[in-house]
mmCIF file of N, CA and C in Angstrom:
data_model
loop_
_atom_site.group_PDB
_atom_site.id
_atom_site.type_symbol
_atom_site.label_atom_id
_atom_site.label_comp_id
_atom_site.label_asym_id
_atom_site.label_seq_id
_atom_site.Cartn_x
_atom_site.Cartn_y
_atom_site.Cartn_z
ATOM 1 N N MET A 887 121.323 84.603 116.552
ATOM 2 C CA MET A 887 121.022 86.179 115.585
ATOM 3 C C MET A 887 120.006 86.418 115.075
ATOM 4 N N PRO A 888 118.878 86.813 115.232
ATOM 5 C CA PRO A 888 117.678 87.093 114.215
ATOM 6 C C PRO A 888 117.709 87.798 113.031
ATOM 7 N N THR A 889 117.254 87.184 111.784
ATOM 8 C CA THR A 889 117.433 87.980 110.858
ATOM 9 C C THR A 889 116.290 87.657 110.035
ATOM 10 N N SER A 890 116.109 88.956 108.998
ATOM 11 C CA SER A 890 115.055 89.152 108.152
ATOM 12 C C SER A 890 114.684 88.088 107.041
ATOM 13 N N ALA A 891 112.824 87.833 106.830
ATOM 14 C CA ALA A 891 112.777 86.953 106.097
ATOM 15 C C ALA A 891 112.661 88.018 105.058
ATOM 16 N N THR A 892 112.516 88.714 105.020
ATOM 17 C CA THR A 892 112.741 89.982 103.873
ATOM 18 C C THR A 892 113.415 90.456 103.301
ATOM 19 N N PRO A 893 114.373 90.448 102.131
ATOM 20 C CA PRO A 893 115.211 90.769 101.581
ATOM 21 C C PRO A 893 116.179 92.234 101.921
ATOM 22 N N ALA A 894 117.311 92.489 102.255
ATOM 23 C CA ALA A 894 117.308 94.254 102.503
ATOM 24 C C ALA A 894 117.107 95.141 101.526
ATOM 25 N N ILE A 895 117.217 94.567 100.563
ATOM 26 C CA ILE A 895 117.147 95.738 98.756
ATOM 27 C C ILE A 895 115.370 95.952 98.901
ATOM 28 N N GLU A 896 114.412 94.707 99.462
ATOM 29 C CA GLU A 896 112.834 95.008 99.652
ATOM 30 C C GLU A 896 112.874 96.255 101.045
ATOM 31 N N ARG A 897 113.067 96.301 101.683
ATOM 32 C CA ARG A 897 113.091 96.512 103.043
ATOM 33 C C ARG A 897 113.543 98.184 102.818
ATOM 34 N N ILE A 898 115.070 98.497 102.396
ATOM 35 C CA ILE A 898 115.333 99.837 101.959
ATOM 36 C C ILE A 898 114.517 100.430 100.869
ATOM 37 N N ALA A 899 113.829 99.510 99.975
ATOM 38 C CA ALA A 899 113.004 100.535 98.888
ATOM 39 C C ALA A 899 111.715 100.079 99.324
ATOM 40 N N ARG A 900 111.447 99.487 100.464
ATOM 41 C CA ARG A 900 110.121 99.776 101.136
ATOM 42 C C ARG A 900 109.795 100.977 102.001
ATOM 43 N N VAL A 901 110.969 100.961 103.067
ATOM 44 C CA VAL A 901 111.243 102.850 103.266
ATOM 45 C C VAL A 901 111.484 103.940 102.176
ATOM 46 N N LEU A 902 111.722 103.973 101.649
ATOM 47 C CA LEU A 902 111.898 105.295 100.465
ATOM 48 C C LEU A 902 110.717 105.163 100.417
ATOM 49 N N ALA A 903 109.860 103.958 99.883
ATOM 50 C CA ALA A 903 108.311 104.452 99.053
ATOM 51 C C ALA A 903 107.600 105.174 100.545
ATOM 52 N N GLY A 904 107.957 104.240 101.426
ATOM 53 C CA GLY A 904 107.258 105.009 102.695
ATOM 54 C C GLY A 904 107.786 106.282 102.616
ATOM 55 N N ARG A 905 108.675 106.990 103.073
ATOM 56 C CA ARG A 905 108.768 108.530 103.262
ATOM 57 C C ARG A 905 108.513 109.002 102.061
ATOM 58 N N GLN A 906 108.433 108.835 100.971
ATOM 59 C CA GLN A 906 107.540 109.758 99.926
ATOM 60 C C GLN A 906 106.278 109.523 100.116
ATOM 61 N N LEU A 907 105.631 107.996 100.685
ATOM 62 C CA LEU A 907 103.921 107.891 100.295
ATOM 63 C C LEU A 907 103.516 108.572 101.341
ATOM 64 N N SER A 908 104.066 108.373 102.940
ATOM 65 C CA SER A 908 103.268 107.975 103.716
ATOM 66 C C SER A 908 103.022 109.979 104.542
ATOM 67 N N LEU A 909 102.414 110.003 105.711
ATOM 68 C CA LEU A 909 101.810 110.946 105.945
ATOM 69 C C LEU A 909 103.297 111.115 107.096
ATOM 70 N N ASN A 910 103.512 110.133 108.005
ATOM 71 C CA ASN A 910 104.366 110.228 108.144
ATOM 72 C C ASN A 910 105.989 110.516 107.830
ATOM 73 N N GLY A 911 106.199 110.580 106.629
ATOM 74 C CA GLY A 911 107.213 110.471 105.648
ATOM 75 C C GLY A 911 106.909 112.306 104.728
ATOM 76 N N GLU A 912 107.047 112.568 103.562
ATOM 77 C CA GLU A 912 106.989 113.292 103.113
ATOM 78 C C GLU A 912 106.150 113.057 101.873
ATOM 79 N N GLY A 913 104.997 112.557 102.266
ATOM 80 C CA GLY A 913 103.688 111.976 101.145
ATOM 81 C C GLY A 913 102.438 112.492 102.400
ATOM 82 N N ASP A 914 101.688 112.237 101.786
ATOM 83 C CA ASP A 914 99.942 112.593 102.193
ATOM 84 C C ASP A 914 98.888 111.828 102.519
ATOM 85 N N ASN A 915 99.430 110.449 102.550
ATOM 86 C CA ASN A 915 98.623 109.104 102.654
ATOM 87 C C ASN A 915 98.792 108.471 104.367
ATOM 88 N N PRO A 916 97.562 108.700 105.043
ATOM 89 C CA PRO A 916 97.721 108.449 106.575
ATOM 90 C C PRO A 916 97.794 106.825 106.918
ATOM 91 N N HIS A 917 97.375 106.447 105.796
ATOM 92 C CA HIS A 917 97.783 104.992 105.842
ATOM 93 C C HIS A 917 98.400 104.116 104.268
ATOM 94 N N ALA A 918 99.201 104.413 104.325
ATOM 95 C CA ALA A 918 100.008 104.091 103.082
ATOM 96 C C ALA A 918 100.418 102.844 102.837
ATOM 97 N N SER A 919 100.231 101.682 103.505
ATOM 98 C CA SER A 919 100.395 100.272 103.428
ATOM 99 C C SER A 919 100.703 99.709 102.244
ATOM 100 N N SER A 920 99.306 99.995 102.002
ATOM 101 C CA SER A 920 99.023 99.161 99.912
ATOM 102 C C SER A 920 99.810 99.622 99.294
ATOM 103 N N ALA A 921 99.844 101.193 99.667
ATOM 104 C CA ALA A 921 100.531 102.377 97.889
ATOM 105 C C ALA A 921 101.596 101.855 98.393
ATOM 106 N N VAL A 922 102.742 100.946 99.834
ATOM 107 C CA VAL A 922 103.676 100.909 99.343
ATOM 108 C C VAL A 922 104.270 99.311 98.913
ATOM 109 N N ASP A 923 102.981 98.831 99.193
ATOM 110 C CA ASP A 923 103.035 97.344 98.519
ATOM 111 C C ASP A 923 103.129 97.643 97.032
ATOM 112 N N ALA A 924 102.553 98.432 96.471
ATOM 113 C CA ALA A 924 102.074 98.531 95.166
ATOM 114 C C ALA A 924 104.030 99.678 94.857
ATOM 115 N N LYS A 925 104.142 100.279 94.949
ATOM 116 C CA LYS A 925 105.363 101.246 94.737
ATOM 117 C C LYS A 925 107.197 100.807 95.467
ATOM 118 N N TRP A 926 107.216 99.847 96.067
ATOM 119 C CA TRP A 926 108.332 100.183 96.657
ATOM 120 C C TRP A 926 109.593 98.996 95.535
ATOM 121 N N ARG A 927 108.794 98.540 94.222
ATOM 122 C CA ARG A 927 109.900 97.959 93.554
ATOM 123 C C ARG A 927 110.781 99.103 92.668
ATOM 124 N N GLU A 928 109.693 100.431 92.697
ATOM 125 C CA GLU A 928 110.080 102.198 91.866
ATOM 126 C C GLU A 928 111.025 102.092 92.425
ATOM 127 N N HIS A 929 111.767 101.694 93.871
ATOM 128 C CA HIS A 929 112.562 102.076 94.242
ATOM 129 C C HIS A 929 113.970 101.598 94.485
ATOM 130 N N VAL A 930 114.136 100.221 93.802
ATOM 131 C CA VAL A 930 115.015 98.961 93.937
ATOM 132 C C VAL A 930 116.347 100.171 93.338
ATOM 133 N N ASP A 931 116.391 100.672 92.248
ATOM 134 C CA ASP A 931 117.764 101.417 92.350
ATOM 135 C C ASP A 931 118.231 101.676 92.829
ATOM 136 N N ASP A 932 117.636 103.110 93.728
ATOM 137 C CA ASP A 932 118.081 103.286 94.781
ATOM 138 C C ASP A 932 118.562 102.982 95.759
ATOM 139 N N ALA A 933 117.537 102.223 96.367
ATOM 140 C CA ALA A 933 118.036 100.688 97.567
ATOM 141 C C ALA A 933 119.152 100.846 97.082
ATOM 142 N N TYR A 934 120.201 100.116 95.550
ATOM 143 C CA TYR A 934 120.924 99.498 95.792
ATOM 144 C C TYR A 934 122.092 100.699 95.801
ATOM 145 N N ALA A 935 121.565 101.825 95.419
ATOM 146 C CA ALA A 935 122.628 102.655 95.272
ATOM 147 C C ALA A 935 123.111 103.016 96.826
ATOM 148 N N ILE A 936 122.154 102.972 97.544
ATOM 149 C CA ILE A 936 122.647 103.647 99.057
ATOM 150 C C ILE A 936 123.355 101.745 99.420
ATOM 151 N N LEU A 937 122.712 101.065 99.458
ATOM 152 C CA LEU A 937 123.603 99.656 99.821
ATOM 153 C C LEU A 937 125.334 100.249 98.673
ATOM 154 N N HIS A 938 125.170 100.071 97.533
ATOM 155 C CA HIS A 938 126.630 100.447 96.879
ATOM 156 C C HIS A 938 127.477 101.589 97.779
ATOM 157 N N THR A 939 126.682 102.510 98.332
ATOM 158 C CA THR A 939 127.815 103.601 99.032
ATOM 159 C C THR A 939 128.061 103.126 100.238
ATOM 160 N N LEU A 940 127.630 102.211 100.845
ATOM 161 C CA LEU A 940 127.500 101.901 102.017
ATOM 162 C C LEU A 940 128.234 100.985 102.559
ATOM 163 N N ARG A 941 128.861 99.858 101.103
ATOM 164 C CA ARG A 941 129.414 99.080 101.310
ATOM 165 C C ARG A 941 131.009 99.088 102.174
ATOM 166 N N GLU A 942 131.373 100.052 101.965
ATOM 167 C CA GLU A 942 133.108 100.993 102.830
ATOM 168 C C GLU A 942 132.121 101.625 104.291
ATOM 169 N N PRO A 943 132.397 100.703 105.373
ATOM 170 C CA PRO A 943 132.014 101.115 107.096
ATOM 171 C C PRO A 943 133.084 102.747 107.065
ATOM 172 N N ASP A 944 132.402 103.485 107.489
ATOM 173 C CA ASP A 944 132.905 104.581 107.950
ATOM 174 C C ASP A 944 133.578 104.483 108.921
ATOM 175 N N ALA A 945 134.245 105.269 110.047
ATOM 176 C CA ALA A 945 135.213 105.180 110.840
ATOM 177 C C ALA A 945 134.466 104.359 112.197
ATOM 178 N N ASP A 946 133.640 105.369 112.066
ATOM 179 C CA ASP A 946 132.866 104.628 113.720
ATOM 180 C C ASP A 946 131.890 102.842 113.428
ATOM 181 N N MET A 947 131.885 102.786 112.338
ATOM 182 C CA MET A 947 131.099 101.253 112.393
ATOM 183 C C MET A 947 132.366 100.664 111.938
ATOM 184 N N ALA A 948 133.699 100.947 111.467
ATOM 185 C CA ALA A 948 134.920 100.026 111.414
ATOM 186 C C ALA A 948 134.980 99.728 112.928
ATOM 187 N N GLU A 949 135.468 100.624 113.966
ATOM 188 C CA GLU A 949 135.414 100.391 115.419
ATOM 189 C C GLU A 949 134.378 99.515 115.756
ATOM 190 N N ALA A 950 133.416 99.509 115.432
ATOM 191 C CA ALA A 950 132.211 98.719 116.156
ATOM 192 C C ALA A 950 132.208 97.154 115.921
ATOM 193 N N GLY A 951 132.847 97.045 114.678
ATOM 194 C CA GLY A 951 132.787 95.524 113.714
ATOM 195 C C GLY A 951 133.825 94.931 113.210
ATOM 196 N N ASP A 952 133.409 94.236 112.492
ATOM 197 C CA ASP A 952 134.909 93.693 111.756
ATOM 198 C C ASP A 952 133.992 93.857 110.215
ATOM 199 N N VAL A 953 135.285 94.989 109.705
ATOM 200 C CA VAL A 953 135.102 95.528 108.263
ATOM 201 C C VAL A 953 134.889 94.337 107.222
ATOM 202 N N ALA A 954 135.692 93.146 107.434
ATOM 203 C CA ALA A 954 135.851 91.924 106.416
ATOM 204 C C ALA A 954 134.168 91.396 105.933
ATOM 205 N N ILE A 955 133.587 91.118 107.385
ATOM 206 C CA ILE A 955 132.547 90.545 107.435
ATOM 207 C C ILE A 955 131.374 91.439 107.311
ATOM 208 N N TRP A 956 131.322 93.114 107.024
ATOM 209 C CA TRP A 956 130.394 93.695 106.776
ATOM 210 C C TRP A 956 130.302 94.342 105.052
ATOM 211 N N ARG A 957 131.502 94.164 104.915
ATOM 212 C CA ARG A 957 132.132 94.304 103.528
ATOM 213 C C ARG A 957 131.635 92.514 102.650
ATOM 214 N N LYS A 958 131.753 91.590 103.038
ATOM 215 C CA LYS A 958 130.686 90.454 102.945
ATOM 216 C C LYS A 958 129.403 90.366 102.795
ATOM 217 N N MET A 959 128.618 90.683 103.801
ATOM 218 C CA MET A 959 127.373 90.818 103.666
ATOM 219 C C MET A 959 127.123 92.139 102.810
ATOM 220 N N ILE A 960 127.521 93.382 102.547
ATOM 221 C CA ILE A 960 126.989 94.132 101.837
ATOM 222 C C ILE A 960 127.255 93.595 100.750
ATOM 223 N N GLY A 961 128.969 92.941 99.889
ATOM 224 C CA GLY A 961 128.800 92.397 99.038
ATOM 225 C C GLY A 961 127.987 91.235 98.430
ATOM 226 N N ALA A 962 126.868 90.303 99.459
ATOM 227 C CA ALA A 962 126.376 89.259 99.364
ATOM 228 C C ALA A 962 125.421 90.023 98.703
ATOM 229 N N VAL A 963 124.992 91.180 98.932
ATOM 230 C CA VAL A 963 123.569 91.653 98.062
ATOM 231 C C VAL A 963 123.470 92.479 97.094
ATOM 232 N N LEU A 964 124.911 92.975 96.848
ATOM 233 C CA LEU A 964 125.154 93.482 95.520
ATOM 234 C C LEU A 964 125.505 92.646 94.234
ATOM 235 N N GLU A 965 125.673 91.802 94.869
ATOM 236 C CA GLU A 965 126.669 90.153 94.070
ATOM 237 C C GLU A 965 124.739 90.028 93.032
ATOM 238 N N ARG A 966 124.212 89.747 94.537
ATOM 239 C CA ARG A 966 122.580 89.413 93.683
ATOM 240 C C ARG A 966 122.415 90.014 92.536
ATOM 241 N N ARG A 967 122.614 91.267 92.641
ATOM 242 C CA ARG A 967 121.472 92.042 91.275
ATOM 243 C C ARG A 967 122.594 91.932 90.124
ATOM 244 N N ALA A 968 124.051 90.907 90.039
ATOM 245 C CA ALA A 968 124.663 91.399 89.045
ATOM 246 C C ALA A 968 124.169 89.960 88.074
ATOM 247 N N GLU A 969 123.548 88.935 89.088
ATOM 248 C CA GLU A 969 123.204 87.713 88.670
ATOM 249 C C GLU A 969 121.659 87.566 87.553
#
């Protein structure tokens, strides 16, 4: 299975920053890449909050896969914050 070299928290924070800054989201910057590079760290707390919410899968997610593995995967990211 392919994996990302970029940590999940950073990817989520970048999406949040991009939505705020980019013309494709709620912002006005048609070329927001460098702005996202500069601002994504401001969204790390929100990214953790999103993952904290997702630690319990909904019924559709649970039906599609292994709940214990899902919890372990999300937990691994959340534990990193505690370090």
